[in-house]
PDB file of C-alpha atoms in Angstrom:
ATOM      1  CA  ASP Y 797      28.721-105.866 219.016  1.00 59.00           C
ATOM      2  CA  ALA Y 798      31.690-104.739 216.916  1.00 67.00           C
ATOM      3  CA  ARG Y 799      31.312-101.015 217.707  1.00 65.00           C
ATOM      4  CA  GLY Y 800      34.300 -99.399 219.337  1.00 65.00           C
ATOM      5  CA  LYS Y 801      36.786-101.895 217.926  1.00 75.00           C
ATOM      6  CA  PRO Y 802      39.730-100.589 215.861  1.00 78.00           C
ATOM      7  CA  GLU Y 803      38.163-101.778 212.585  1.00 82.00           C
ATOM      8  CA  ASN Y 804      34.726-100.338 213.553  1.00 89.00           C
ATOM      9  CA  PRO Y 805      35.547 -97.288 215.665  1.00 92.00           C
ATOM     10  CA  ILE Y 806      32.258 -95.381 215.245  1.00 91.00           C
ATOM     11  CA  ASN Y 807      29.784 -95.372 218.118  1.00 85.00           C
ATOM     12  CA  ASN Y 808      27.348 -92.958 216.459  1.00 83.00           C
ATOM     13  CA  ILE Y 809      27.160 -90.191 213.885  1.00 90.00           C
ATOM     14  CA  CYS Y 810      25.027 -87.153 213.279  1.00 90.00           C
ATOM     15  CA  PHE Y 811      24.822 -84.415 210.688  1.00 92.00           C
ATOM     16  CA  PRO Y 812      24.310 -81.194 212.695  1.00 92.00           C
ATOM     17  CA  SER Y 813      24.215 -79.023 209.573  1.00 94.00           C
ATOM     18  CA  ALA Y 814      21.071 -80.877 208.455  1.00 93.00           C
ATOM     19  CA  VAL Y 815      19.338 -79.322 211.471  1.00 92.00           C
ATOM     20  CA  ALA Y 816      21.155 -75.978 211.682  1.00 93.00           C
ATOM     21  CA  GLU Y 817      22.592 -74.748 208.381  1.00 90.00           C
ATOM     22  CA  GLY Y 818      25.007 -72.404 210.161  1.00 93.00           C
ATOM     23  CA  TYR Y 819      27.080 -75.355 211.382  1.00 93.00           C
ATOM     24  CA  ALA Y 820      28.703 -75.645 207.959  1.00 93.00           C
ATOM     25  CA  PRO Y 821      29.558 -73.179 205.177  1.00 93.00           C
ATOM     26  CA  GLU Y 822      27.024 -72.841 202.374  1.00 93.00           C
ATOM     27  CA  GLY Y 823      27.201 -75.813 200.021  1.00 92.00           C
ATOM     28  CA  TYR Y 824      28.831 -78.059 202.656  1.00 92.00           C
ATOM     29  CA  SER Y 825      27.613 -80.416 205.370  1.00 93.00           C
ATOM     30  CA  LEU Y 826      29.084 -81.317 208.745  1.00 94.00           C
ATOM     31  CA  CYS Y 827      29.306 -84.949 209.788  1.00 94.00           C
ATOM     32  CA  SER Y 828      30.077 -85.467 213.482  1.00 93.00           C
ATOM     33  CA  VAL Y 829      31.346 -88.897 214.531  1.00 93.00           C
ATOM     34  CA  THR Y 830      31.595 -90.226 218.082  1.00 88.00           C
ATOM     35  CA  VAL Y 831      34.375 -92.717 218.802  1.00 89.00           C
ATOM     36  CA  LEU Y 832      34.547 -94.254 222.284  1.00 81.00           C
ATOM     37  CA  LYS Y 833      37.562 -94.608 224.576  1.00 82.00           C
ATOM     38  CA  ASP Y 834      38.852 -98.049 223.564  1.00 85.00           C
ATOM     39  CA  ALA Y 835      39.076 -97.125 219.882  1.00 90.00           C
ATOM     40  CA  MET Y 836      40.485 -93.672 220.715  1.00 91.00           C
ATOM     41  CA  ASP Y 837      43.159 -95.326 222.881  1.00 91.00           C
ATOM     42  CA  HIS Y 838      44.010 -97.704 220.028  1.00 93.00           C
ATOM     43  CA  TYR Y 839      44.506 -94.789 217.620  1.00 94.00           C
ATOM     44  CA  LYS Y 840      46.231 -92.438 220.080  1.00 94.00           C
ATOM     45  CA  GLY Y 841      48.793 -90.418 218.134  1.00 94.00           C
ATOM     46  CA  LYS Y 842      47.592 -91.980 214.852  1.00 96.00           C
ATOM     47  CA  ASP Y 843      44.998 -89.451 213.667  1.00 95.00           C
ATOM     48  CA  GLU Y 844      45.446 -90.377 210.007  1.00 95.00           C
ATOM     49  CA  ALA Y 845      44.810 -94.070 210.732  1.00 96.00           C
ATOM     50  CA  LEU Y 846      41.716 -93.188 212.786  1.00 96.00           C
ATOM     51  CA  ASP Y 847      40.450 -90.970 209.962  1.00 96.00           C
ATOM     52  CA  THR Y 848      40.943 -93.834 207.491  1.00 96.00           C
ATOM     53  CA  ALA Y 849      39.145 -96.345 209.738  1.00 95.00           C
ATOM     54  CA  VAL Y 850      36.220 -93.946 210.266  1.00 96.00           C
ATOM     55  CA  ARG Y 851      35.941 -93.262 206.532  1.00 96.00           C
ATOM     56  CA  GLN Y 852      36.024 -96.984 205.745  1.00 96.00           C
ATOM     57  CA  GLU Y 853      33.240 -97.657 208.228  1.00 95.00           C
ATOM     58  CA  LEU Y 854      31.154 -94.726 206.960  1.00 96.00           C
ATOM     59  CA  GLY Y 855      31.693 -95.990 203.421  1.00 96.00           C
ATOM     60  CA  SER Y 856      30.253 -99.364 204.431  1.00 95.00           C
ATOM     61  CA  TRP Y 857      27.193 -97.616 205.904  1.00 94.00           C
ATOM     62  CA  PHE Y 858      26.690 -95.366 202.867  1.00 95.00           C
ATOM     63  CA  PRO Y 859      27.934 -97.460 199.918  1.00 96.00           C
ATOM     64  CA  SER Y 860      26.517 -95.136 197.266  1.00 97.00           C
ATOM     65  CA  ARG Y 861      28.679 -92.315 198.744  1.00 95.00           C
ATOM     66  CA  LYS Y 862      31.763 -94.408 199.591  1.00 97.00           C
ATOM     67  CA  ALA Y 863      34.066 -92.874 196.959  1.00 97.00           C
ATOM     68  CA  GLU Y 864      33.052 -89.358 198.018  1.00 96.00           C
ATOM     69  CA  ILE Y 865      33.581 -90.191 201.702  1.00 96.00           C
ATOM     70  CA  LEU Y 866      37.006 -91.718 201.057  1.00 96.00           C
ATOM     71  CA  ASP Y 867      38.300 -89.134 198.593  1.00 96.00           C
ATOM     72  CA  ASP Y 868      36.472 -85.835 199.028  1.00 96.00           C
ATOM     73  CA  TRP Y 869      35.453 -85.409 202.660  1.00 95.00           C
ATOM     74  CA  GLN Y 870      37.786 -83.242 204.723  1.00 95.00           C
ATOM     75  CA  LEU Y 871      38.738 -84.034 208.294  1.00 95.00           C
ATOM     76  CA  LYS Y 872      38.451 -80.742 210.131  1.00 93.00           C
ATOM     77  CA  ARG Y 873      39.363 -81.689 213.665  1.00 93.00           C
ATOM     78  CA  ILE Y 874      39.579 -84.528 216.169  1.00 93.00           C
ATOM     79  CA  TYR Y 875      38.585 -83.736 219.737  1.00 90.00           C
ATOM     80  CA  ASN Y 876      39.598 -86.187 222.457  1.00 88.00           C
ATOM     81  CA  ILE Y 877      37.121 -85.297 225.203  1.00 85.00           C
ATOM     82  CA  LYS Y 878      37.675 -87.292 228.370  1.00 79.00           C
ATOM     83  CA  ASN Y 879      34.433 -88.510 229.979  1.00 72.00           C
ATOM     84  CA  ALA Y 880      32.355 -86.923 227.203  1.00 73.00           C
ATOM     85  CA  GLN Y 881      29.623 -89.543 227.527  1.00 68.00           C
ATOM     86  CA  PRO Y 882      28.330 -91.469 230.535  1.00 63.00           C
ATOM     87  CA  ALA Y 883      29.735 -94.979 230.907  1.00 61.00           C
ATOM     88  CA  GLN Y 884      27.534 -97.271 228.890  1.00 62.00           C
ATOM     89  CA  PHE Y 885      28.376-100.855 229.653  1.00 57.00           C
ATOM     90  CA  GLN Y 886      31.345-101.314 231.997  1.00 58.00           C
ATOM     91  CA  GLY Y 887      30.620 -98.804 234.776  1.00 60.00           C
ATOM     92  CA  PRO Y 888      29.213 -99.512 238.224  1.00 60.00           C
ATOM     93  CA  PHE Y 889      25.687 -98.720 236.942  1.00 59.00           C
ATOM     94  CA  PRO Y 890      25.877 -99.757 233.271  1.00 59.00           C
ATOM     95  CA  ALA Y 891      23.345 -98.454 230.798  1.00 59.00           C
ATOM     96  CA  ASN Y 892      20.994-100.784 229.028  1.00 58.00           C
ATOM     97  CA  VAL Y 893      20.401-100.191 225.339  1.00 55.00           C
ATOM     98  CA  ASN Y 894      17.152-102.183 225.489  1.00 59.00           C
ATOM     99  CA  GLY Y 895      14.928-100.056 227.669  1.00 61.00           C
ATOM    100  CA  GLY Y 896      17.315 -98.204 229.922  1.00 70.00           C
ATOM    101  CA  ARG Y 897      17.257 -98.117 233.689  1.00 77.00           C
ATOM    102  CA  PRO Y 898      14.084 -97.742 235.767  1.00 80.00           C
ATOM    103  CA  THR Y 899      13.104 -94.061 235.950  1.00 83.00           C
ATOM    104  CA  GLY Y 900      12.190 -94.335 239.640  1.00 85.00           C
ATOM    105  CA  GLU Y 901      15.734 -95.307 240.642  1.00 82.00           C
ATOM    106  CA  TYR Y 902      19.096 -93.574 240.528  1.00 81.00           C
ATOM    107  CA  ARG Y 903      22.418 -95.338 241.072  1.00 79.00           C
ATOM    108  CA  GLY Y 904      20.598 -98.372 242.389  1.00 80.00           C
ATOM    109  CA  LYS Y 905      18.523 -96.487 244.972  1.00 87.00           C
ATOM    110  CA  SER Y 906      14.776 -95.886 244.846  1.00 88.00           C
ATOM    111  CA  LEU Y 907      13.735 -92.267 244.446  1.00 90.00           C
ATOM    112  CA  PRO Y 908      11.034 -90.630 246.572  1.00 92.00           C
ATOM    113  CA  THR Y 909       7.484 -91.214 245.339  1.00 89.00           C
ATOM    114  CA  GLY Y 910       6.691 -88.941 242.415  1.00 88.00           C
ATOM    115  CA  LEU Y 911      10.312 -88.207 241.501  1.00 91.00           C
ATOM    116  CA  PHE Y 912      11.628 -89.618 238.234  1.00 91.00           C
ATOM    117  CA  VAL Y 913      14.941 -89.224 236.492  1.00 89.00           C
ATOM    118  CA  CYS Y 914      15.766 -89.269 232.788  1.00 87.00           C
ATOM    119  CA  GLY Y 915      18.697 -88.525 230.505  1.00 84.00           C
ATOM    120  CA  ASP Y 916      21.255 -90.220 228.290  1.00 80.00           C
ATOM    121  CA  HIS Y 917      22.923 -91.691 231.386  1.00 79.00           C
ATOM    122  CA  MET Y 918      19.796 -93.771 231.982  1.00 81.00           C
ATOM    123  CA  ALA Y 919      19.851 -95.624 228.642  1.00 78.00           C
ATOM    124  CA  SER Y 920      22.484 -95.497 225.909  1.00 74.00           C
ATOM    125  CA  SER Y 921      24.639 -92.379 226.045  1.00 73.00           C
ATOM    126  CA  THR Y 922      23.243 -90.959 222.828  1.00 74.00           C
ATOM    127  CA  LEU Y 923      20.525 -88.529 221.809  1.00 75.00           C
ATOM    128  CA  ASN Y 924      18.314 -91.561 221.159  1.00 77.00           C
ATOM    129  CA  GLY Y 925      19.012 -92.819 224.683  1.00 79.00           C
ATOM    130  CA  ALA Y 926      18.060 -89.443 226.140  1.00 82.00           C
ATOM    131  CA  LEU Y 927      14.812 -89.408 224.138  1.00 84.00           C
ATOM    132  CA  GLU Y 928      14.009 -93.006 225.101  1.00 85.00           C
ATOM    133  CA  SER Y 929      14.656 -92.231 228.767  1.00 85.00           C
ATOM    134  CA  GLY Y 930      12.523 -89.079 228.620  1.00 89.00           C
ATOM    135  CA  GLY Y 931       9.682 -91.048 227.059  1.00 89.00           C
ATOM    136  CA  GLN Y 932       9.897 -93.674 229.800  1.00 88.00           C
ATOM    137  CA  ALA Y 933       9.908 -90.976 232.484  1.00 90.00           C
ATOM    138  CA  GLY Y 934       6.840 -89.410 230.868  1.00 91.00           C
ATOM    139  CA  VAL Y 935       5.012 -92.741 230.951  1.00 91.00           C
ATOM    140  CA  ALA Y 936       5.996 -93.205 234.613  1.00 90.00           C
ATOM    141  CA  VAL Y 937       4.738 -89.699 235.476  1.00 91.00           C
ATOM    142  CA  SER Y 938       1.485 -90.366 233.601  1.00 91.00           C
ATOM    143  CA  LYS Y 939       0.950 -93.623 235.512  1.00 90.00           C
ATOM    144  CA  SER Y 940       1.522 -91.809 238.809  1.00 90.00           C
ATOM    145  CA  LEU Y 941      -1.210 -89.232 238.147  1.00 88.00           C
ATOM    146  CA  PRO Y 942      -4.690 -89.707 239.621  1.00 86.00           C
ATOM    147  CA  LYS Y 943      -7.159 -91.360 237.279  1.00 81.00           C
ATOM    148  CA  LYS Y 944     -10.052 -89.240 235.995  1.00 75.00           C
ATOM    149  CA  GLN Y 945     -13.426 -90.692 236.953  1.00 64.00           C
ATOM    150  CA  VAL Y 946     -15.528 -91.473 233.881  1.00 64.00           C
ATOM    151  CA  GLY Y 947     -19.000 -89.927 233.983  1.00 63.00           C
ATOM    152  CA  THR Y 948     -18.267 -87.319 236.650  1.00 57.00           C
ATOM    153  CA  GLU Y 949     -18.871 -83.651 235.987  1.00 56.00           C
ATOM    154  CA  LYS Y 950     -15.566 -82.431 237.288  1.00 58.00           C
ATOM    155  CA  ALA Y 951     -12.054 -83.720 236.926  1.00 53.00           C
ATOM    156  CA  SER Y 952      -9.919 -84.443 239.943  1.00 52.00           C
ATOM    157  CA  THR Y 953      -8.400 -81.351 241.528  1.00 55.00           C
ATOM    158  CA  THR Y 954      -5.586 -83.361 243.093  1.00 54.00           C
ATOM    159  CA  LYS Y 955      -2.186 -81.917 242.337  1.00 53.00           C
ATOM    160  CA  PRO Y 956      -0.002 -84.103 240.093  1.00 53.00           C
ATOM    161  CA  LYS Y 957       2.302 -86.411 242.037  1.00 57.00           C
ATOM    162  CA  GLY Y 958       5.063 -86.848 239.453  1.00 57.00           C
ATOM    163  CA  THR Y 959       7.958 -84.756 238.324  1.00 55.00           C
ATOM    164  CA  ALA Y 960      10.516 -85.796 235.733  1.00 56.00           C
ATOM    165  CA  VAL Y 961      14.004 -84.432 236.148  1.00 58.00           C
ATOM    166  CA  GLY Y 962      16.357 -84.466 233.145  1.00 57.00           C
ATOM    167  CA  VAL Y 963      20.011 -84.410 234.093  1.00 52.00           C
TER     168      VAL Y 963
END
């Protein structure tokens, strides 16, 4: 995976103004780019070089807009936010981009029966990872619920056994 390298610094992007118009002035859009620690360290003190590398990578992702990205987009601000995302691959409990961690465990320890955990720290540290983890927790909760008897007049009155906790 070339992400996070100096020539491919982008981890992920989003366009918040596509969801909430107030995030950008009328007639403009806001593109938010996440760059992880290794690439940020490489470009420390070299904001212009980082901006160029990000624009080049975005241009390769959106070739029909490359000239606009390179020449017309305006860099508004770079935020260097320490520990902004959970460790993904090198930490003591690395995330897994293909399915995430088991929802019935946290930091390698089994959780009490009926307790499940979800969040971006359980899969990839992205919105997609959070959604994937929440979906897996929902499936785990569903599997922990009592099964409804087919052909009976009344459904089970047993209280649900599962709770998903998003952190």
